[in-house]
């Protein structure tokens, strides 16, 4: 476990950008302190129309799931209405199903906090105030969000001792709470993200991070395929861009995008529906849109710039470009298989 903690520490510290510490008093529609709007918000009429369509789909979810998933996918890609996001994510991930199938289990897990090793409990407590410090729920201990997040993370550590807790988890669980999901549903949605085959985040947090290393390899191969010029330039500058992706993948971009919540929510909407292919698309799109800038830079400039690739991206334009990339599931399978073969040969 020492190895796991050390690796994660190198990936995730510092926990938040210095700008988050400025903390202006005005929040956006999502509760983030970003100094006003961040682009892409809908006018009220469009939002209301979308809410009505989603209400109808959610109220007949069993039928929707059976007959209308293509329509759901199309609507998710347009963006889930903010007022319904929590309900939609809980349905899409099967978190709601898990909550319904396990009544009382979350409350029982809360009584088992003492079974979680002291070291893990201390790390969770230490990380709480470092998670989403630019959100009104988590800004300080009095806001209540840190306490709720702590209960979810302690319960998960008791529920799954094989993983316990790894830095990065808090960013994901906190975003579920940001959608105004109730605490118990947020816990089970987090469990779904960890265990459902579409997300399998549990495998990402295993000691030694084997799945993360596999994803880094896949991204490297995809960059060679989609942005070959940039891939060659970064190699020549001795820059491993896939290492930056460690933070992106371990926190589902929450760590990277704290000041761009509207775009982050849109990305997470599509991830909940479509799974990991979306996260690779986002990485490739960030590199593609910043390619011209990066090609002019040497190593010293590239590394700081990689932390800011998300800046100045208009959400609707970014989503369109990201979804236009001709990335296929077969590509991911092919490069995943290539990594597995290589890995076996080295053993």
CSV table of C-alpha atoms in Angstrom, one decimal:
chain,number,residue,atom,x,y,z
A,1,UNK,CA,0.0,0.0,0.0
A,2,UNK,CA,3.0,2.3,0.5
A,3,UNK,CA,3.7,2.0,-3.2
A,4,UNK,CA,0.2,3.0,-4.0
A,5,UNK,CA,0.2,6.0,-1.7
A,6,UNK,CA,3.5,7.3,-3.1
A,7,UNK,CA,2.4,7.0,-6.7
A,8,UNK,CA,-0.9,8.7,-6.2
A,9,UNK,CA,0.8,11.5,-4.3
A,10,UNK,CA,3.0,12.2,-7.2
A,11,UNK,CA,-0.1,12.3,-9.5
A,12,UNK,CA,-2.4,14.4,-7.4
A,13,UNK,CA,-0.4,17.0,-5.4
A,14,UNK,CA,-0.9,19.9,-5.4
A,15,UNK,CA,-4.6,19.2,-5.0
A,16,UNK,CA,-6.0,22.4,-6.4
A,17,UNK,CA,-4.9,25.2,-8.6
A,18,UNK,CA,-3.7,28.4,-6.8
A,19,UNK,CA,-6.5,30.4,-8.5
A,20,UNK,CA,-9.1,28.3,-6.6
A,21,UNK,CA,-7.7,29.9,-3.4
A,22,UNK,CA,-8.8,33.4,-4.6
A,23,UNK,CA,-12.4,32.3,-4.1
A,24,UNK,CA,-14.6,35.1,-5.3
A,25,UNK,CA,-17.9,35.4,-3.5
A,26,UNK,CA,-20.2,35.0,-6.6
A,27,UNK,CA,-21.0,31.4,-7.6
A,28,UNK,CA,-22.2,30.1,-10.9
A,29,UNK,CA,-25.4,28.1,-11.4
A,30,UNK,CA,-23.6,24.9,-10.1
A,31,UNK,CA,-22.3,26.5,-6.9
A,32,UNK,CA,-18.7,27.0,-8.1
A,33,UNK,CA,-16.8,30.2,-7.3
A,34,UNK,CA,-15.7,31.0,-10.8
A,35,UNK,CA,-16.5,34.7,-10.9
A,36,UNK,CA,-19.7,34.5,-13.0
A,37,UNK,CA,-20.8,32.4,-16.0
A,38,UNK,CA,-18.5,30.0,-17.7
A,39,UNK,CA,-20.1,29.7,-21.1
A,40,UNK,CA,-22.6,27.4,-22.7
A,41,UNK,CA,-25.6,27.9,-20.3
A,42,UNK,CA,-29.0,27.5,-21.9
A,43,UNK,CA,-31.8,30.1,-22.0
A,44,UNK,CA,-34.7,29.3,-19.7
A,45,UNK,CA,-37.1,28.2,-22.4
A,46,UNK,CA,-34.7,25.6,-23.9
A,47,UNK,CA,-33.9,24.3,-20.4
A,48,UNK,CA,-37.6,24.0,-19.5
A,49,UNK,CA,-38.3,22.1,-22.8
A,50,UNK,CA,-35.4,19.7,-22.1
A,51,UNK,CA,-36.6,19.2,-18.5
A,52,UNK,CA,-40.1,18.2,-19.8
A,53,UNK,CA,-38.6,15.6,-22.2
A,54,UNK,CA,-36.3,14.2,-19.5
A,55,UNK,CA,-39.2,14.0,-17.0
A,56,UNK,CA,-41.2,11.9,-19.4
A,57,UNK,CA,-38.3,9.6,-20.0
A,58,UNK,CA,-37.4,9.2,-16.3
A,59,UNK,CA,-41.0,8.6,-15.3
A,60,UNK,CA,-41.1,5.6,-17.8
A,61,UNK,CA,-37.5,4.5,-17.2
A,62,UNK,CA,-38.0,0.8,-17.7
A,63,UNK,CA,-39.6,1.3,-21.1
A,64,UNK,CA,-37.1,4.0,-22.0
A,65,UNK,CA,-34.2,1.7,-21.1
A,66,UNK,CA,-35.7,-1.0,-23.3
A,67,UNK,CA,-36.8,0.9,-26.3
A,68,UNK,CA,-35.3,4.4,-26.4
A,69,UNK,CA,-31.6,4.3,-25.4
A,70,UNK,CA,-30.5,5.8,-28.8
A,71,UNK,CA,-32.7,8.8,-28.0
A,72,UNK,CA,-31.3,9.0,-24.4
A,73,UNK,CA,-27.8,9.0,-25.8
A,74,UNK,CA,-28.6,11.8,-28.2
A,75,UNK,CA,-30.2,13.9,-25.4
A,76,UNK,CA,-27.3,13.2,-23.0
A,77,UNK,CA,-24.9,14.5,-25.6
A,78,UNK,CA,-26.9,17.7,-25.8
A,79,UNK,CA,-26.5,18.1,-22.0
A,80,UNK,CA,-28.6,16.9,-19.2
A,81,UNK,CA,-30.7,19.7,-17.5
A,82,UNK,CA,-28.9,20.9,-14.4
A,83,UNK,CA,-32.0,20.4,-12.2
A,84,UNK,CA,-32.3,16.7,-13.2
A,85,UNK,CA,-28.6,15.7,-13.5
A,86,UNK,CA,-28.5,13.9,-10.2
A,87,UNK,CA,-31.6,11.7,-11.0
A,88,UNK,CA,-30.3,11.1,-14.5
A,89,UNK,CA,-26.8,10.0,-13.4
A,90,UNK,CA,-28.2,7.7,-10.8
A,91,UNK,CA,-30.4,6.0,-13.4
A,92,UNK,CA,-27.7,5.8,-16.1
A,93,UNK,CA,-25.1,4.3,-13.8
A,94,UNK,CA,-27.5,1.9,-12.1
A,95,UNK,CA,-26.7,3.7,-8.8
A,96,UNK,CA,-30.5,4.0,-8.2
A,97,UNK,CA,-30.9,0.3,-8.8
A,98,UNK,CA,-28.2,-0.5,-6.2
A,99,UNK,CA,-29.8,1.8,-3.7
A,100,UNK,CA,-33.2,0.2,-4.1
A,101,UNK,CA,-31.6,-3.3,-3.9
A,102,UNK,CA,-29.7,-2.6,-0.7
A,103,UNK,CA,-32.1,-0.8,1.8
A,104,UNK,CA,-30.4,0.0,5.1
A,105,UNK,CA,-26.9,-1.1,3.9
A,106,UNK,CA,-25.5,2.4,3.7
A,107,UNK,CA,-26.6,3.2,7.3
A,108,UNK,CA,-25.0,-0.1,8.4
A,109,UNK,CA,-21.7,0.8,6.7
A,110,UNK,CA,-21.6,4.1,8.5
A,111,UNK,CA,-21.5,2.2,11.8
A,112,UNK,CA,-18.4,0.3,10.5
A,113,UNK,CA,-16.1,3.3,10.3
A,114,UNK,CA,-14.0,1.9,13.1
A,115,UNK,CA,-13.2,-1.2,10.9
A,116,UNK,CA,-11.4,1.1,8.4
A,117,UNK,CA,-7.7,1.2,9.2
A,118,UNK,CA,-6.7,4.4,11.1
A,119,UNK,CA,-4.2,5.4,8.5
A,120,UNK,CA,-6.9,5.4,5.8
A,121,UNK,CA,-9.3,7.4,8.0
A,122,UNK,CA,-6.6,10.0,8.7
A,123,UNK,CA,-5.8,10.4,4.9
A,124,UNK,CA,-9.6,10.8,4.1
A,125,UNK,CA,-9.9,13.5,6.8
A,126,UNK,CA,-6.8,15.2,5.6
A,127,UNK,CA,-8.1,15.3,2.0
A,128,UNK,CA,-11.6,16.6,2.6
A,129,UNK,CA,-10.8,20.3,2.7
A,130,UNK,CA,-8.6,19.9,-0.4
A,131,UNK,CA,-11.4,18.6,-2.6
A,132,UNK,CA,-13.3,21.2,-4.7
A,133,UNK,CA,-12.3,24.1,-2.5
A,134,UNK,CA,-13.8,26.4,-5.1
A,135,UNK,CA,-17.3,25.0,-4.6
A,136,UNK,CA,-19.8,26.5,-2.1
A,137,UNK,CA,-20.6,23.0,-0.6
A,138,UNK,CA,-16.9,22.3,0.1
A,139,UNK,CA,-15.4,25.7,0.7
A,140,UNK,CA,-15.1,25.2,4.4
A,141,UNK,CA,-16.2,22.7,7.1
A,142,UNK,CA,-19.3,24.7,8.1
A,143,UNK,CA,-20.8,24.4,4.6
A,144,UNK,CA,-21.6,20.7,5.3
A,145,UNK,CA,-20.3,19.2,2.1
A,146,UNK,CA,-17.0,18.0,3.6
A,147,UNK,CA,-18.8,16.1,6.3
A,148,UNK,CA,-21.2,14.4,3.8
A,149,UNK,CA,-18.3,13.5,1.5
A,150,UNK,CA,-16.4,12.1,4.5
A,151,UNK,CA,-19.3,9.8,5.4
A,152,UNK,CA,-19.5,8.5,1.8
A,153,UNK,CA,-15.7,7.8,1.6
A,154,UNK,CA,-15.6,6.1,5.0
A,155,UNK,CA,-18.6,4.0,4.0
A,156,UNK,CA,-16.9,3.0,0.7
A,157,UNK,CA,-13.7,2.1,2.5
A,158,UNK,CA,-15.7,-0.2,4.8
A,159,UNK,CA,-17.7,-1.6,1.9
A,160,UNK,CA,-14.6,-2.4,-0.2
A,161,UNK,CA,-11.6,-3.0,2.0
A,162,UNK,CA,-9.6,-4.3,-1.1
A,163,UNK,CA,-9.4,-0.7,-2.3
A,164,UNK,CA,-10.2,1.2,0.8
A,165,UNK,CA,-9.5,4.8,-0.2
A,166,UNK,CA,-7.2,6.3,-2.9
A,167,UNK,CA,-6.7,10.0,-3.4
A,168,UNK,CA,-8.8,11.0,-6.4
A,169,UNK,CA,-11.9,9.3,-5.2
A,170,UNK,CA,-13.1,12.3,-3.3
A,171,UNK,CA,-13.2,14.5,-6.5
A,172,UNK,CA,-15.6,12.0,-8.1
A,173,UNK,CA,-17.8,11.5,-5.1
A,174,UNK,CA,-18.0,15.3,-4.5
A,175,UNK,CA,-19.3,15.9,-8.1
A,176,UNK,CA,-22.1,13.5,-7.4
A,177,UNK,CA,-23.1,15.6,-4.4
A,178,UNK,CA,-22.8,18.8,-6.6
A,179,UNK,CA,-25.7,17.5,-8.7
A,180,UNK,CA,-27.8,17.7,-5.5
A,181,UNK,CA,-28.1,13.9,-5.4
A,182,UNK,CA,-29.1,12.7,-1.9
A,183,UNK,CA,-26.3,11.2,0.2
A,184,UNK,CA,-27.3,7.6,0.0
A,185,UNK,CA,-28.0,7.7,-3.8
A,186,UNK,CA,-24.6,9.4,-4.2
A,187,UNK,CA,-22.9,6.6,-2.3
A,188,UNK,CA,-24.5,3.9,-4.4
A,189,UNK,CA,-23.8,5.8,-7.7
A,190,UNK,CA,-20.2,6.0,-6.5
A,191,UNK,CA,-20.3,2.2,-6.0
A,192,UNK,CA,-21.7,1.8,-9.5
A,193,UNK,CA,-18.9,3.8,-11.0
A,194,UNK,CA,-16.4,1.6,-9.2
A,195,UNK,CA,-17.9,-1.7,-10.1
A,196,UNK,CA,-20.2,-1.5,-13.2
A,197,UNK,CA,-18.4,-2.9,-16.3
A,198,UNK,CA,-19.0,0.4,-18.2
A,199,UNK,CA,-16.8,2.3,-15.8
A,200,UNK,CA,-14.8,-0.3,-13.7
A,201,UNK,CA,-13.1,2.4,-11.8
A,202,UNK,CA,-12.2,0.0,-9.1
A,203,UNK,CA,-9.6,-1.5,-11.3
A,204,UNK,CA,-8.1,2.0,-11.8
A,205,UNK,CA,-7.4,2.3,-8.1
A,206,UNK,CA,-5.8,-1.2,-7.5
A,207,UNK,CA,-2.3,-1.2,-5.9
A,208,UNK,CA,0.3,-0.4,-8.6
A,209,UNK,CA,-2.4,1.1,-10.8
A,210,UNK,CA,-2.3,-1.6,-13.5
A,211,UNK,CA,-5.4,-0.3,-15.4
A,212,UNK,CA,-4.1,3.2,-15.3
A,213,UNK,CA,-0.9,2.2,-16.9
A,214,UNK,CA,-2.9,0.3,-19.5
A,215,UNK,CA,-4.9,3.4,-20.3
A,216,UNK,CA,-1.7,5.6,-20.5
A,217,UNK,CA,-0.4,3.1,-23.1
A,218,UNK,CA,-3.7,3.2,-25.0
A,219,UNK,CA,-3.7,7.0,-25.0
A,220,UNK,CA,-0.1,7.2,-26.2
A,221,UNK,CA,-1.0,4.9,-29.2
A,222,UNK,CA,-4.1,6.9,-29.9
A,223,UNK,CA,-2.1,10.2,-29.9
A,224,UNK,CA,0.2,8.6,-32.5
A,225,UNK,CA,-2.8,7.8,-34.6
A,226,UNK,CA,-4.9,11.1,-34.2
A,227,UNK,CA,-2.2,13.7,-33.6
A,228,UNK,CA,1.0,12.2,-35.0
A,229,UNK,CA,2.8,15.4,-35.5
A,230,UNK,CA,2.3,16.4,-31.9
A,231,UNK,CA,3.1,12.9,-30.6
A,232,UNK,CA,6.4,13.0,-32.4
A,233,UNK,CA,7.2,16.6,-31.1
A,234,UNK,CA,6.4,15.6,-27.5
A,235,UNK,CA,8.6,12.5,-27.8
A,236,UNK,CA,11.4,14.6,-29.2
A,237,UNK,CA,11.1,17.0,-26.2
A,238,UNK,CA,11.1,14.0,-23.9
A,239,UNK,CA,7.6,14.8,-22.6
A,240,UNK,CA,5.3,11.9,-21.6
A,241,UNK,CA,1.9,13.4,-22.2
A,242,UNK,CA,0.1,10.3,-21.1
A,243,UNK,CA,1.5,10.9,-17.6
A,244,UNK,CA,-0.7,14.1,-17.4
A,245,UNK,CA,-3.6,11.9,-18.2
A,246,UNK,CA,-3.1,10.1,-14.9
A,247,UNK,CA,-4.8,13.0,-13.1
A,248,UNK,CA,-7.4,13.3,-15.7
A,249,UNK,CA,-8.5,9.6,-15.6
A,250,UNK,CA,-8.1,9.1,-11.8
A,251,UNK,CA,-10.5,12.1,-11.2
A,252,UNK,CA,-12.6,12.0,-14.4
A,253,UNK,CA,-11.2,15.5,-15.2
A,254,UNK,CA,-12.7,17.0,-12.1
A,255,UNK,CA,-9.2,17.9,-10.9
A,256,UNK,CA,-8.4,19.5,-14.2
A,257,UNK,CA,-11.6,21.4,-14.8
A,258,UNK,CA,-12.6,23.1,-11.5
A,259,UNK,CA,-13.0,26.5,-13.1
A,260,UNK,CA,-15.0,25.2,-16.1
A,261,UNK,CA,-17.9,23.4,-14.5
A,262,UNK,CA,-20.4,23.7,-17.4
A,263,UNK,CA,-18.0,21.9,-19.7
A,264,UNK,CA,-17.0,19.4,-17.0
A,265,UNK,CA,-20.7,18.5,-16.4
A,266,UNK,CA,-21.3,18.0,-20.1
A,267,UNK,CA,-18.2,15.6,-20.2
A,268,UNK,CA,-19.5,13.7,-17.2
A,269,UNK,CA,-23.0,13.4,-18.7
A,270,UNK,CA,-21.6,11.6,-21.7
A,271,UNK,CA,-19.2,9.5,-19.5
A,272,UNK,CA,-22.2,8.2,-17.4
A,273,UNK,CA,-23.9,7.2,-20.7
A,274,UNK,CA,-21.0,5.9,-22.8
A,275,UNK,CA,-18.1,5.0,-20.5
A,276,UNK,CA,-14.4,5.3,-21.0
A,277,UNK,CA,-14.3,6.0,-24.7
A,278,UNK,CA,-15.5,9.5,-23.8
A,279,UNK,CA,-12.5,10.2,-21.5
A,280,UNK,CA,-10.1,9.2,-24.3
A,281,UNK,CA,-12.0,11.4,-26.7
A,282,UNK,CA,-11.7,14.4,-24.3
A,283,UNK,CA,-7.9,13.8,-24.0
A,284,UNK,CA,-7.4,13.6,-27.7
A,285,UNK,CA,-9.6,16.7,-28.3
A,286,UNK,CA,-7.6,18.7,-25.8
A,287,UNK,CA,-4.4,17.8,-27.5
A,288,UNK,CA,-5.8,18.4,-31.0
A,289,UNK,CA,-7.2,21.8,-30.2
A,290,UNK,CA,-3.9,22.8,-28.5
A,291,UNK,CA,-1.6,21.2,-31.0
A,292,UNK,CA,-0.5,24.4,-32.8
A,293,UNK,CA,0.5,26.0,-29.4
A,294,UNK,CA,2.3,22.9,-28.2
A,295,UNK,CA,4.3,22.5,-31.4
A,296,UNK,CA,6.0,25.8,-30.8
A,297,UNK,CA,7.0,24.9,-27.2
A,298,UNK,CA,10.0,23.2,-25.6
A,299,UNK,CA,9.9,20.9,-22.6
A,300,UNK,CA,10.0,23.7,-20.0
A,301,UNK,CA,6.9,25.4,-21.5
A,302,UNK,CA,5.0,22.2,-22.4
A,303,UNK,CA,4.6,20.8,-18.8
A,304,UNK,CA,3.0,23.9,-17.3
A,305,UNK,CA,0.8,24.2,-20.5
A,306,UNK,CA,-0.5,20.7,-20.1
A,307,UNK,CA,-2.1,21.7,-16.8
A,308,UNK,CA,-4.1,24.4,-18.7
A,309,UNK,CA,-5.2,22.7,-21.9
A,310,UNK,CA,-8.9,23.1,-20.8
A,311,UNK,CA,-8.7,26.9,-20.7
A,312,UNK,CA,-10.6,29.0,-23.2
A,313,UNK,CA,-12.7,26.1,-24.6
A,314,UNK,CA,-16.2,27.1,-25.6
A,315,UNK,CA,-18.3,24.1,-24.2
A,316,UNK,CA,-20.7,23.5,-27.2
A,317,UNK,CA,-17.8,23.7,-29.7
A,318,UNK,CA,-15.6,21.5,-27.6
A,319,UNK,CA,-18.3,18.8,-27.2
A,320,UNK,CA,-19.0,18.9,-31.0
A,321,UNK,CA,-15.3,18.5,-31.8
A,322,UNK,CA,-14.8,15.8,-29.2
A,323,UNK,CA,-17.7,13.7,-30.4
A,324,UNK,CA,-16.6,14.1,-34.1
A,325,UNK,CA,-13.4,12.3,-33.5
A,326,UNK,CA,-13.5,8.9,-35.3
A,327,UNK,CA,-12.4,7.0,-32.2
A,328,UNK,CA,-13.8,3.4,-32.3
A,329,UNK,CA,-14.1,0.9,-29.5
A,330,UNK,CA,-12.0,-1.4,-31.7
A,331,UNK,CA,-9.1,1.0,-31.4
A,332,UNK,CA,-9.2,0.8,-27.6
A,333,UNK,CA,-9.5,-3.0,-27.7
A,334,UNK,CA,-6.6,-3.3,-30.1
A,335,UNK,CA,-4.2,-1.1,-28.1
A,336,UNK,CA,-5.4,-2.7,-24.8
A,337,UNK,CA,-4.6,-6.1,-26.2
A,338,UNK,CA,-1.2,-4.8,-27.4
A,339,UNK,CA,-0.4,-3.6,-23.9
A,340,UNK,CA,-1.6,-6.9,-22.3
A,341,UNK,CA,0.7,-8.9,-24.7
A,342,UNK,CA,3.6,-6.6,-24.0
A,343,UNK,CA,2.9,-6.9,-20.2
A,344,UNK,CA,2.8,-10.7,-20.3
A,345,UNK,CA,6.1,-10.8,-22.3
A,346,UNK,CA,7.8,-8.7,-19.6
A,347,UNK,CA,6.6,-10.9,-16.7
